[in-house]
Amino acid sequence: MSRKIAIIGMGNVGAAVAHGLIAQGAFDDYVLIDKNEAKVKADALDFQDAAANLNHHANIIVNDYQALADADVVVSALGNIKLQDNPNADRFAELPFTSKEVPFVAEQLKKVGFTGIIIVISNPVDVITSLYQHYTGLPKERVIGTGTLLDTARMKRAVGVRFGVDPRSVYGYNLGEHGNSQFTAWSQVRIKGQPISKFASVEELDEIALEALKGGHTVFYGKKYTSYGIASAAIRLAVALVSDSHEELPVSNYYQPLDTYLSYPAIVGREGILEQVKLSLTEKEEEKLAYSAQFIKQKFAESL
């Protein structure tokens, strides 16, 4: 049985996601969709030119929403990256653009009877994930945002550099909004088999959090977009879903206690969100999570 994924929005991130998946042979069929027909056709031809030097075959379809009817996963990578170039690095700068695109895409998915899983990259990701669920009517567990999977990776990179360990050997999460109200739940972070508090003071942890935040800004303002970090996060999530890995990931999913989509660790598999992990956060961390949730809920309400 073939595996099919669609990527809507073939900008820097969408193209990076497509390339990463095709290069590792994660899916068999790829549906690439973009309003810039010349660009998406060029991408398709470029991937076909790469085929002879790759280890996996890929069937590529361009700008055909009907082909999404039996897709396993649809990735929303649409956006207007130029709006992100603002002094406050505010992801909500894209909301006026992306919030208008979601109803159209959702209607196309409903028309063809899509019942797979939506992965949302489009910013602001928590609000846009909420909007996709609202307009498609898909079960909440089947609409997922990449959320703080990228922020968590940035934190792990900063911790790894500081303490001389591979970022894959750092365990823990950034939670809440994929935006300015997200935070590192230091109570959950472990390295070398111990809580990170055994190795760092509160002041040092604040420095590390700033390093992680500044790293993302450095990438964006250096090349006016980010691509590889977020694409890798989306690829990891897509592969976990289609392979039914039951992997624990801090992604944007519906968090019932605060009645909103936000990033909180969950077990993911072929049916989407299978189970939320139960964390024992500190009182201060719970307050930060609630603040982040309220911010997301307000922006979602304003977008309807």
Coordinates of C-alpha atoms in Angstrom, one line a residue, residues 6-9 13-14 73-79 98 101-102 105 109 117-123 125 128-129 132 144 146 234:
A6 CA 0.7 16.6 0.2
I7 CA 2.6 19.8 0.9
I8 CA 0.6 23.0 0.5
G9 CA 2.9 26.0 0.1
V13 CA 10.1 25.5 4.2
G14 CA 7.7 23.5 2.0
V73 CA -0.8 13.4 5.6
V74 CA -1.3 17.0 4.4
V75 CA 1.4 19.5 5.4
S76 CA 0.3 23.2 5.5
A77 CA 3.5 25.2 4.8
L78 CA 1.7 28.2 3.2
G79 CA 2.7 31.7 4.4
T98 CA -2.5 32.8 6.8
E101 CA -5.9 31.0 3.4
V102 CA -7.0 28.4 5.8
V105 CA -7.7 25.0 1.9
L109 CA -10.0 19.1 1.8
I117 CA -3.8 14.0 9.3
I118 CA -3.0 17.6 8.9
I119 CA 0.5 18.8 10.0
V120 CA 0.6 22.6 10.3
I121 CA 3.8 24.6 9.9
S122 CA 2.2 27.9 8.9
N123 CA 2.6 30.7 11.4
V125 CA 1.2 27.8 14.2
I128 CA -3.5 28.3 12.4
T129 CA -3.7 24.7 13.7
Y132 CA -7.7 24.2 10.4
I144 CA -1.4 18.8 14.7
T146 CA 4.8 21.4 14.7
A234 CA 8.0 18.6 10.3

